[in-house]
Amino acid sequence: MRIVKSILFVSIYLISLSACTSHGSEFNKPNIIFIVVDDLGYSDVAYMHQQALIQTPNIDSLAMGGMVFTDAYAAAPVCSPTRASLMTGKYPATLKLTCHIPGMGMEKYLKKLSKGKKLKEAYFLDHLPTTEITFAEVLKKEGYATGYIGKWHLGGEGSIYTKDGIVNADYHPEKQGFDLNIGGCSYGQPKSYFDPYKNGTIQDRKEGEYLTDRLGDEAVSFIEQNRQNPFFLNLATYTVHTPLRAPEETITKYNGNKYFAMIEKLDENVGKVMAKLKELELLENTIVVFYSDNGGLWGNAPLKGKKGTLHEGGIRVPMIVNCPDRIKPGSKCEVPVTSVDFFPTFLELAGVSPADYPEVEGESLLPLLKEKNGFPERAIYWHFPHHRKEGLSMGAAIREGEWKLIKEFETENIYLYNLKDDLGEENNLVSQYPDKKVELLNKLENWQQEVDAEMPELNENYKQLITK
């Protein structure tokens, strides 16, 4: 009898242990929601206290309940390269996708941007190759349901000449590991912010419906449908990209300011997603990441520059990571991080070793999220061999610690800033710190050689002009 009881006790213990292990395994594979906003500037959220009229209570709540990254960067000052970078964990220079994919078509764009310039636009791809491994493909193998809702802009050139934004469906999210794609095509900006959307990956349902609301509804639906298993949701809003459009009643609240109205609608839909997680009791096992694909177009105080430039205003972006009971509420991280870090972070959250993907160039952010040691000291890089009208572009940059160096290709000027003392990049310290200039410039140029970065060539038309 004692033997039977002992066997029974051991059996119950093993079952209990198995259940705990199973629960732990599930907890170690959290749901992940990655909210990627388009063109949202560093100071375009209320918690930054830079613009009094901006109201973002739901985004502020994410910040108060999680970790704010003060020194988060996009891998490029424009959208497509950043999006390709975060999907693959590789720098845009490595991918050969360093500029936004032109809606007007590659040939027309290159000719227009190179006109009258000393250097021609460097070569870049017009899509994300399907040979690249995305984090969605890895997570799908790990049992995650994967959904992509919103802007993709990695699917081919010339979208403005299409009736529905589809240039080549073989380059869409569903070919890159996503089970669901709603909104992701070649568009870099919506043909319309109101139904009918003229987007071949969104089914029109109610005339006049606002796109940001629709994408929020689709996000909620995806969460409901996949609440019983681990899921990854990439909610990539088209807002706040131009054209500036919002419902009239929201615009009226801001005395005609369409941009602030668009930000409010963004915030509403972040709140919609968080409310659904709370309703379904999924908050404690869901990591929510809030991020922007590049700097803002309408000012980024206290930073210098805006979208399209290599100054901080073009590449430093708002970033929040939130998960109750896992991340300390109200915490702040001042370590520089960038787009290539999401791939290894998402993999490690799902229990996959980033070391299994040695070609990935980013670092997992888990040590920072846990506020523990283990995150390496490193430099981060930008390579942007493209002309933009917004400011300092056609160049490359490196940040290491508090130091940042920019090399401008067109003029061959070098800029050196100490961001700890000079966040606004007002004081070029090249002459005061020649050794630091040489050190960082060598690292930047060595990195460009390592990744075989595409370089701009001399513009023959310009050469002919100056020799006449």
Short mmCIF file of C-alpha atoms in Angstrom, two decimals:
data_model
loop_
_atom_site.label_atom_id
_atom_site.label_comp_id
_atom_site.label_asym_id
_atom_site.label_seq_id
_atom_site.Cartn_x
_atom_site.Cartn_y
_atom_site.Cartn_z
CA MET A 1 0.00 0.00 0.00
CA ARG A 2 2.87 2.34 0.91
CA ILE A 3 4.47 1.54 -2.43
CA VAL A 4 1.28 2.43 -4.28
CA LYS A 5 1.00 5.70 -2.33
CA SER A 6 4.63 6.50 -3.07
CA ILE A 7 4.15 5.85 -6.76
CA LEU A 8 1.00 7.98 -6.71
CA PHE A 9 2.82 10.81 -4.92
CA VAL A 10 5.72 10.73 -7.37
CA SER A 11 3.31 10.67 -10.32
CA ILE A 12 1.42 13.70 -8.99
CA TYR A 13 4.72 15.50 -8.35
CA LEU A 14 5.96 14.81 -11.88
CA ILE A 15 2.68 15.96 -13.40
CA SER A 16 2.84 19.11 -11.29
CA LEU A 17 6.44 19.72 -12.29
CA SER A 18 5.53 19.17 -15.92
CA ALA A 19 2.70 21.67 -15.65
CA CYS A 20 4.99 24.26 -14.08
CA THR A 21 7.59 23.68 -16.75
CA SER A 22 4.94 24.02 -19.43
CA HIS A 23 3.65 27.24 -17.90
CA GLY A 24 7.19 28.56 -17.65
CA SER A 25 7.81 27.68 -21.27
CA GLU A 26 4.71 29.58 -22.32
CA PHE A 27 5.75 32.53 -20.20
CA ASN A 28 9.14 32.48 -21.86
CA LYS A 29 7.42 32.77 -25.23
CA PRO A 30 5.41 35.94 -24.81
CA ASN A 31 3.13 37.49 -27.33
CA ILE A 32 4.91 40.35 -29.09
CA ILE A 33 3.27 43.47 -30.53
CA PHE A 34 5.58 45.71 -32.54
CA ILE A 35 4.03 49.11 -33.26
CA VAL A 36 6.05 50.91 -35.94
CA VAL A 37 4.85 54.45 -36.61
CA ASP A 38 5.74 56.29 -39.82
CA ASP A 39 7.67 59.58 -39.49
CA LEU A 40 6.86 60.14 -35.82
CA GLY A 41 9.42 62.57 -34.44
CA TYR A 42 11.46 62.30 -31.26
CA SER A 43 9.37 64.94 -29.50
CA ASP A 44 5.99 64.09 -31.07
CA VAL A 45 4.74 62.30 -27.96
CA ALA A 46 3.43 64.06 -24.87
CA TYR A 47 5.75 62.31 -22.41
CA MET A 48 8.69 64.18 -24.00
CA HIS A 49 7.15 67.51 -22.82
CA GLN A 50 8.23 69.39 -25.94
CA GLN A 51 4.93 70.33 -27.57
CA ALA A 52 2.15 71.36 -25.21
CA LEU A 53 -0.71 70.71 -27.65
CA ILE A 54 0.19 67.07 -28.34
CA GLN A 55 -2.04 64.62 -26.47
CA THR A 56 -0.94 60.99 -26.30
CA PRO A 57 -2.38 59.55 -23.04
CA ASN A 58 -2.23 55.93 -24.20
CA ILE A 59 1.34 56.16 -25.47
CA ASP A 60 2.26 57.99 -22.25
CA SER A 61 0.74 55.12 -20.28
CA LEU A 62 2.96 52.69 -22.19
CA ALA A 63 5.96 54.82 -21.24
CA MET A 64 5.01 55.06 -17.57
CA GLY A 65 4.41 51.32 -17.39
CA GLY A 66 7.58 50.27 -19.18
CA MET A 67 11.02 51.37 -20.30
CA VAL A 68 11.70 54.48 -22.38
CA PHE A 69 14.79 54.36 -24.59
CA THR A 70 16.14 57.89 -24.77
CA ASP A 71 18.86 57.07 -27.31
CA ALA A 72 16.95 54.85 -29.75
CA TYR A 73 17.81 55.17 -33.42
CA ALA A 74 16.47 54.22 -36.81
CA ALA A 75 19.03 52.57 -39.07
CA ALA A 76 18.35 55.21 -41.73
CA PRO A 77 16.80 58.68 -41.90
CA VAL A 78 14.08 57.38 -44.27
CA CYS A 79 11.61 54.53 -44.08
CA SER A 80 12.35 51.55 -46.39
CA PRO A 81 15.92 50.89 -45.22
CA THR A 82 14.90 51.06 -41.57
CA ARG A 83 12.03 48.63 -42.19
CA ALA A 84 14.30 46.21 -44.05
CA SER A 85 16.86 46.49 -41.26
CA LEU A 86 14.50 45.71 -38.42
CA MET A 87 13.03 42.76 -40.32
CA THR A 88 16.41 41.14 -40.94
CA GLY A 89 18.73 42.38 -38.18
CA LYS A 90 21.11 43.67 -40.84
CA TYR A 91 22.24 47.19 -41.58
CA PRO A 92 20.81 48.82 -44.72
CA ALA A 93 24.33 49.02 -46.18
CA THR A 94 24.67 45.25 -45.83
CA LEU A 95 21.30 44.70 -47.49
CA LYS A 96 22.04 47.18 -50.31
CA LEU A 97 18.74 48.84 -49.46
CA THR A 98 19.80 52.26 -48.24
CA CYS A 99 17.10 54.61 -49.52
CA HIS A 100 13.32 54.76 -49.53
CA ILE A 101 11.89 52.84 -52.49
CA PRO A 102 10.61 55.54 -54.86
CA GLY A 103 6.95 55.61 -55.74
CA MET A 104 7.80 57.63 -58.86
CA GLY A 105 10.04 54.80 -60.12
CA MET A 106 13.75 54.21 -59.75
CA GLU A 107 15.00 55.73 -63.01
CA LYS A 108 13.03 58.94 -62.64
CA TYR A 109 13.98 59.28 -58.98
CA LEU A 110 17.72 58.76 -59.50
CA LYS A 111 17.78 61.26 -62.34
CA LYS A 112 15.87 63.86 -60.34
CA LEU A 113 17.95 63.56 -57.16
CA SER A 114 21.31 63.49 -58.94
CA LYS A 115 20.61 66.55 -61.11
CA GLY A 116 23.08 69.35 -60.45
CA LYS A 117 24.97 67.38 -57.81
CA LYS A 118 28.63 66.50 -57.68
CA LEU A 119 27.83 62.89 -56.79
CA LYS A 120 25.22 60.57 -58.21
CA GLU A 121 22.83 58.62 -56.03
CA ALA A 122 24.40 55.29 -55.08
CA TYR A 123 22.86 51.99 -56.18
CA PHE A 124 20.15 50.48 -53.96
CA LEU A 125 17.59 47.69 -54.22
CA ASP A 126 13.90 48.37 -54.80
CA HIS A 127 12.62 45.49 -52.61
CA LEU A 128 13.53 43.24 -49.71
CA PRO A 129 14.81 40.00 -51.29
CA THR A 130 12.88 36.89 -50.25
CA THR A 131 16.23 35.19 -49.70
CA GLU A 132 16.65 37.30 -46.57
CA ILE A 133 15.48 35.64 -43.35
CA THR A 134 13.04 37.78 -41.35
CA PHE A 135 12.24 37.46 -37.67
CA ALA A 136 8.69 36.55 -38.71
CA GLU A 137 9.94 33.46 -40.50
CA VAL A 138 11.86 32.36 -37.42
CA LEU A 139 8.97 33.04 -35.03
CA LYS A 140 6.56 31.18 -37.29
CA LYS A 141 8.77 28.08 -37.01
CA GLU A 142 8.55 28.48 -33.24
CA GLY A 143 4.77 28.22 -33.30
CA TYR A 144 3.89 31.90 -33.40
CA ALA A 145 0.93 33.20 -35.37
CA THR A 146 2.31 36.15 -37.32
CA GLY A 147 0.37 39.15 -38.55
CA TYR A 148 1.39 42.21 -40.54
CA ILE A 149 -1.00 45.14 -40.54
CA GLY A 150 -0.12 48.42 -42.22
CA LYS A 151 2.70 49.91 -44.24
CA TRP A 152 5.36 47.62 -45.76
CA HIS A 153 7.08 49.71 -48.49
CA LEU A 154 9.50 46.93 -49.41
CA GLY A 155 7.70 45.61 -52.46
CA GLY A 156 9.03 47.31 -55.59
CA GLU A 157 9.31 50.72 -57.25
CA GLY A 158 6.72 52.84 -59.02
CA SER A 159 3.70 52.40 -56.74
CA ILE A 160 2.12 55.70 -57.76
CA TYR A 161 1.51 54.29 -61.24
CA THR A 162 -0.52 51.36 -59.89
CA LYS A 163 -4.24 51.37 -59.12
CA ASP A 164 -3.83 49.39 -55.89
CA GLY A 165 -0.24 49.74 -54.64
CA ILE A 166 0.77 46.27 -55.80
CA VAL A 167 3.92 46.23 -57.92
CA ASN A 168 5.00 42.65 -57.17
CA ALA A 169 3.03 40.58 -54.66
CA ASP A 170 5.95 38.15 -54.39
CA TYR A 171 7.65 40.78 -52.23
CA HIS A 172 4.77 41.23 -49.78
CA PRO A 173 4.77 40.33 -46.05
CA GLU A 174 3.07 36.96 -46.59
CA LYS A 175 6.14 35.91 -48.58
CA GLN A 176 8.37 36.90 -45.64
CA GLY A 177 6.90 34.81 -42.84
CA PHE A 178 3.62 36.54 -42.04
CA ASP A 179 0.40 34.52 -41.95
CA LEU A 180 -1.70 37.65 -42.42
CA ASN A 181 -1.12 40.79 -44.44
CA ILE A 182 -3.53 43.70 -44.35
CA GLY A 183 -2.24 46.93 -45.86
CA GLY A 184 1.29 45.87 -46.74
CA CYS A 185 2.21 46.57 -50.37
CA SER A 186 4.51 48.92 -52.30
CA TYR A 187 2.96 52.15 -51.05
CA GLY A 188 5.22 54.44 -49.06
CA GLN A 189 2.20 56.56 -48.21
CA PRO A 190 -1.48 55.77 -48.57
CA LYS A 191 -3.27 56.61 -51.79
CA SER A 192 -6.13 57.60 -49.49
CA TYR A 193 -6.49 57.86 -45.71
CA PHE A 194 -10.20 57.23 -46.12
CA ASP A 195 -12.18 54.29 -47.49
CA PRO A 196 -12.05 53.53 -50.42
CA TYR A 197 -8.32 53.06 -49.78
CA LYS A 198 -7.25 51.98 -53.28
CA ASN A 199 -4.99 49.40 -51.64
CA GLY A 200 -5.11 45.88 -53.03
CA THR A 201 -4.32 44.36 -49.63
CA ILE A 202 -7.18 46.07 -47.77
CA GLN A 203 -10.78 45.21 -48.51
CA ASP A 204 -12.93 48.34 -48.46
CA ARG A 205 -15.81 48.03 -46.00
CA LYS A 206 -17.29 51.46 -45.15
CA GLU A 207 -16.94 54.60 -47.21
CA GLY A 208 -15.27 57.39 -45.25
CA GLU A 209 -13.73 55.09 -42.66
CA TYR A 210 -10.33 56.40 -41.45
CA LEU A 211 -7.32 54.21 -42.25
CA THR A 212 -5.69 54.46 -38.81
CA ASP A 213 -8.94 53.32 -37.19
CA ARG A 214 -9.27 50.47 -39.66
CA LEU A 215 -5.76 49.19 -38.98
CA GLY A 216 -6.45 49.40 -35.25
CA ASP A 217 -9.61 47.33 -35.73
CA GLU A 218 -7.69 44.73 -37.70
CA ALA A 219 -5.05 44.56 -34.97
CA VAL A 220 -7.72 43.92 -32.35
CA SER A 221 -9.27 41.21 -34.54
CA PHE A 222 -5.90 39.49 -34.96
CA ILE A 223 -5.36 39.49 -31.19
CA GLU A 224 -8.81 38.01 -30.57
CA GLN A 225 -8.33 35.27 -33.15
CA ASN A 226 -4.91 34.24 -31.83
CA ARG A 227 -5.29 34.67 -28.09
CA GLN A 228 -4.92 30.92 -27.43
CA ASN A 229 -1.40 30.67 -28.84
CA PRO A 230 1.73 32.84 -28.98
CA PHE A 231 1.41 35.57 -31.57
CA PHE A 232 3.54 38.27 -33.15
CA LEU A 233 1.73 41.33 -34.46
CA ASN A 234 3.50 44.01 -36.49
CA LEU A 235 1.21 47.04 -36.52
CA ALA A 236 2.90 49.43 -38.95
CA THR A 237 0.76 52.53 -39.13
CA TYR A 238 0.81 54.65 -42.27
CA THR A 239 0.24 57.65 -40.05
CA VAL A 240 1.79 60.19 -39.48
CA HIS A 241 3.20 60.24 -43.02
CA THR A 242 1.97 62.81 -45.49
CA PRO A 243 -0.51 63.65 -46.89
CA LEU A 244 -1.76 65.08 -43.60
CA ARG A 245 -5.31 63.80 -43.29
CA ALA A 246 -7.59 63.16 -40.31
CA PRO A 247 -11.33 63.20 -39.52
CA GLU A 248 -12.69 66.74 -39.47
CA GLU A 249 -13.97 66.52 -35.90
CA THR A 250 -10.45 65.66 -34.67
CA ILE A 251 -8.84 68.42 -36.73
CA THR A 252 -11.30 70.91 -35.24
CA LYS A 253 -10.12 70.00 -31.72
CA TYR A 254 -6.65 71.24 -32.70
CA ASN A 255 -7.78 74.44 -34.46
CA GLY A 256 -7.00 73.03 -37.88
CA ASN A 257 -3.67 71.34 -37.04
CA LYS A 258 -3.92 68.13 -39.05
CA TYR A 259 -0.64 66.74 -37.76
CA PHE A 260 -1.68 66.88 -34.12
CA ALA A 261 -5.02 65.37 -35.11
CA MET A 262 -3.23 62.45 -36.78
CA ILE A 263 -1.17 61.89 -33.64
CA GLU A 264 -4.35 61.78 -31.54
CA LYS A 265 -5.85 59.14 -33.84
CA LEU A 266 -2.63 57.14 -33.59
CA ASP A 267 -2.82 57.31 -29.82
CA GLU A 268 -6.47 56.27 -29.80
CA ASN A 269 -5.63 53.11 -31.67
CA VAL A 270 -2.67 52.28 -29.45
CA GLY A 271 -5.19 52.51 -26.63
CA LYS A 272 -7.58 50.26 -28.53
CA VAL A 273 -4.93 47.55 -28.78
CA MET A 274 -3.97 47.83 -25.10
CA ALA A 275 -7.62 47.72 -24.02
CA LYS A 276 -8.12 44.47 -25.93
CA LEU A 277 -5.06 42.91 -24.27
CA LYS A 278 -6.47 43.89 -20.87
CA GLU A 279 -9.92 42.55 -21.72
CA LEU A 280 -8.47 39.19 -22.77
CA GLU A 281 -6.09 39.08 -19.77
CA LEU A 282 -3.05 39.01 -22.04
CA LEU A 283 -1.20 42.03 -20.70
CA GLU A 284 1.15 40.11 -18.41
CA ASN A 285 2.40 37.88 -21.19
CA THR A 286 2.62 40.42 -24.00
CA ILE A 287 5.64 42.54 -24.85
CA VAL A 288 4.62 45.79 -26.58
CA VAL A 289 7.28 47.75 -28.47
CA PHE A 290 6.54 51.26 -29.71
CA TYR A 291 8.94 52.73 -32.29
CA SER A 292 9.23 55.10 -35.26
CA ASP A 293 10.91 54.31 -38.58
CA ASN A 294 12.85 57.60 -38.80
CA GLY A 295 12.90 61.14 -37.47
CA GLY A 296 9.95 63.47 -37.78
CA LEU A 297 9.35 65.78 -40.70
CA TRP A 298 7.91 68.68 -38.69
CA GLY A 299 10.54 69.40 -36.04
CA ASN A 300 12.29 67.29 -33.41
CA ALA A 301 13.24 69.63 -30.55
CA PRO A 302 15.69 69.60 -28.89
CA LEU A 303 17.38 67.72 -31.74
CA LYS A 304 18.88 69.23 -34.89
CA GLY A 305 17.44 68.35 -38.31
CA LYS A 306 14.54 66.23 -39.44
CA LYS A 307 13.67 63.19 -41.54
CA GLY A 308 16.20 62.66 -44.31
CA THR A 309 19.22 64.04 -42.44
CA LEU A 310 22.05 62.37 -40.54
CA HIS A 311 21.70 64.82 -37.69
CA GLU A 312 19.93 63.47 -34.60
CA GLY A 313 16.55 64.80 -35.71
CA GLY A 314 16.63 62.52 -38.73
CA ILE A 315 17.60 59.29 -36.99
CA ARG A 316 16.83 59.44 -33.24
CA VAL A 317 13.30 58.22 -32.55
CA PRO A 318 10.85 57.57 -29.71
CA MET A 319 10.94 54.00 -28.37
CA ILE A 320 9.13 52.25 -25.53
CA VAL A 321 9.13 48.63 -24.41
CA ASN A 322 6.29 47.64 -22.10
CA CYS A 323 5.34 44.44 -20.30
CA PRO A 324 3.88 44.31 -16.78
CA ASP A 325 5.89 42.25 -14.25
CA ARG A 326 8.80 41.86 -16.68
CA ILE A 327 9.97 45.42 -17.22
CA LYS A 328 10.29 47.93 -14.41
CA PRO A 329 7.60 50.61 -14.73
CA GLY A 330 8.89 54.10 -15.34
CA SER A 331 12.40 52.89 -16.16
CA LYS A 332 14.72 54.61 -18.60
CA CYS A 333 17.58 53.36 -20.76
CA GLU A 334 20.20 55.76 -22.15
CA VAL A 335 22.22 53.12 -24.02
CA PRO A 336 22.20 53.71 -27.81
CA VAL A 337 20.16 51.05 -29.64
CA THR A 338 19.06 50.75 -33.24
CA SER A 339 16.87 48.87 -35.73
CA VAL A 340 19.17 45.88 -36.18
CA ASP A 341 18.64 45.00 -32.51
CA PHE A 342 14.99 43.96 -32.86
CA PHE A 343 15.67 40.71 -34.74
CA PRO A 344 17.87 39.14 -32.03
CA THR A 345 15.66 40.57 -29.27
CA PHE A 346 12.48 39.01 -30.65
CA LEU A 347 14.26 35.70 -31.21
CA GLU A 348 15.60 35.57 -27.67
CA LEU A 349 12.17 36.42 -26.27
CA ALA A 350 10.85 33.39 -28.15
CA GLY A 351 13.58 31.16 -26.76
CA VAL A 352 15.70 31.10 -29.91
CA SER A 353 19.42 31.80 -29.66
CA PRO A 354 20.49 34.72 -31.87
CA ALA A 355 23.79 32.86 -32.22
CA ASP A 356 21.96 30.50 -34.60
CA TYR A 357 21.86 33.43 -37.05
CA PRO A 358 25.47 34.67 -37.13
CA GLU A 359 24.85 36.99 -40.09
CA VAL A 360 22.66 39.20 -37.89
CA GLU A 361 24.40 42.46 -36.96
CA GLY A 362 22.30 43.55 -34.00
CA GLU A 363 22.39 42.76 -30.29
CA SER A 364 19.59 41.40 -28.13
CA LEU A 365 18.15 44.08 -25.86
CA LEU A 366 17.18 41.64 -23.11
CA PRO A 367 20.08 42.59 -20.79
CA LEU A 368 18.93 46.21 -21.00
CA LEU A 369 15.28 45.32 -20.44
CA LYS A 370 16.24 43.28 -17.38
CA GLU A 371 18.59 46.06 -16.24
CA LYS A 372 21.46 43.58 -16.00
CA ASN A 373 24.99 43.46 -17.35
CA GLY A 374 25.76 41.73 -20.62
CA PHE A 375 25.02 44.32 -23.29
CA PRO A 376 28.24 45.00 -25.20
CA GLU A 377 29.89 48.35 -25.73
CA ARG A 378 29.83 48.99 -29.45
CA ALA A 379 29.59 51.50 -32.25
CA ILE A 380 26.46 51.88 -34.37
CA TYR A 381 26.53 53.01 -37.99
CA TRP A 382 24.61 54.78 -40.75
CA HIS A 383 25.38 54.75 -44.46
CA PHE A 384 23.15 57.03 -46.52
CA PRO A 385 24.67 57.78 -49.95
CA HIS A 386 21.62 59.75 -51.08
CA HIS A 387 20.61 63.36 -51.58
CA ARG A 388 17.74 64.88 -49.61
CA LYS A 389 16.43 68.42 -49.52
CA GLU A 390 15.85 68.43 -45.74
CA GLY A 391 19.47 68.93 -44.66
CA LEU A 392 22.75 67.09 -44.14
CA SER A 393 22.53 63.85 -46.11
CA MET A 394 24.65 62.03 -48.74
CA GLY A 395 27.00 60.73 -46.12
CA ALA A 396 27.69 58.25 -43.34
CA ALA A 397 27.85 58.39 -39.56
CA ILE A 398 29.03 56.53 -36.50
CA ARG A 399 28.07 56.81 -32.84
CA GLU A 400 30.19 55.29 -30.11
CA GLY A 401 29.51 56.20 -26.51
CA GLU A 402 28.85 59.92 -26.27
CA TRP A 403 30.67 60.67 -29.53
CA LYS A 404 29.18 60.98 -33.00
CA LEU A 405 30.96 61.59 -36.30
CA ILE A 406 29.35 62.41 -39.64
CA LYS A 407 31.19 62.22 -42.96
CA GLU A 408 29.51 64.15 -45.76
CA PHE A 409 30.31 62.70 -49.18
CA GLU A 410 29.39 65.65 -51.39
CA THR A 411 31.51 68.23 -49.56
CA GLU A 412 33.92 65.83 -47.83
CA ASN A 413 33.25 67.72 -44.59
CA ILE A 414 33.66 65.93 -41.26
CA TYR A 415 31.53 66.73 -38.20
CA LEU A 416 32.34 65.56 -34.67
CA TYR A 417 29.92 66.02 -31.78
CA ASN A 418 29.83 65.10 -28.12
CA LEU A 419 26.15 64.31 -27.67
CA LYS A 420 26.34 64.28 -23.90
CA ASP A 421 27.32 67.94 -23.87
CA ASP A 422 25.79 69.00 -27.19
CA LEU A 423 22.58 67.15 -27.98
CA GLY A 424 21.66 69.83 -30.53
CA GLU A 425 24.88 69.23 -32.53
CA GLU A 426 25.83 72.88 -32.58
CA ASN A 427 29.57 72.59 -31.94
CA ASN A 428 31.77 70.75 -34.43
CA LEU A 429 34.74 69.50 -32.38
CA VAL A 430 36.91 68.21 -35.24
CA SER A 431 39.71 70.70 -34.64
CA GLN A 432 39.66 70.27 -30.84
CA TYR A 433 39.76 66.46 -30.90
CA PRO A 434 41.76 65.35 -33.94
CA ASP A 435 42.61 61.95 -32.44
CA LYS A 436 38.94 61.15 -31.79
CA LYS A 437 38.13 62.21 -35.36
CA VAL A 438 40.74 59.82 -36.78
CA GLU A 439 39.64 56.99 -34.49
CA LEU A 440 35.95 57.21 -35.40
CA LEU A 441 36.56 57.91 -39.08
CA ASN A 442 38.76 54.81 -39.34
CA LYS A 443 36.10 52.68 -37.66
CA LEU A 444 33.42 54.04 -39.97
CA GLU A 445 35.42 53.49 -43.13
CA ASN A 446 36.54 50.02 -42.04
CA TRP A 447 32.92 49.10 -41.40
CA GLN A 448 31.90 50.39 -44.84
CA GLN A 449 34.53 48.12 -46.39
CA GLU A 450 33.44 45.13 -44.28
CA VAL A 451 29.83 45.38 -45.44
CA ASP A 452 30.84 46.30 -49.00
CA ALA A 453 28.78 49.48 -48.84
CA GLU A 454 27.65 50.96 -52.15
CA MET A 455 29.38 54.30 -52.68
CA PRO A 456 28.23 57.27 -54.78
CA GLU A 457 30.08 57.95 -58.01
CA LEU A 458 31.04 61.21 -59.63
CA ASN A 459 28.17 62.66 -61.64
CA GLU A 460 29.38 62.85 -65.25
CA ASN A 461 27.03 65.74 -66.01
CA TYR A 462 28.50 67.69 -63.13
CA LYS A 463 32.01 66.79 -64.26
CA GLN A 464 31.26 68.12 -67.74
CA LEU A 465 29.89 71.36 -66.30
CA ILE A 466 32.94 72.14 -64.19
CA THR A 467 35.41 71.34 -67.01
CA LYS A 468 33.79 73.67 -69.52
#
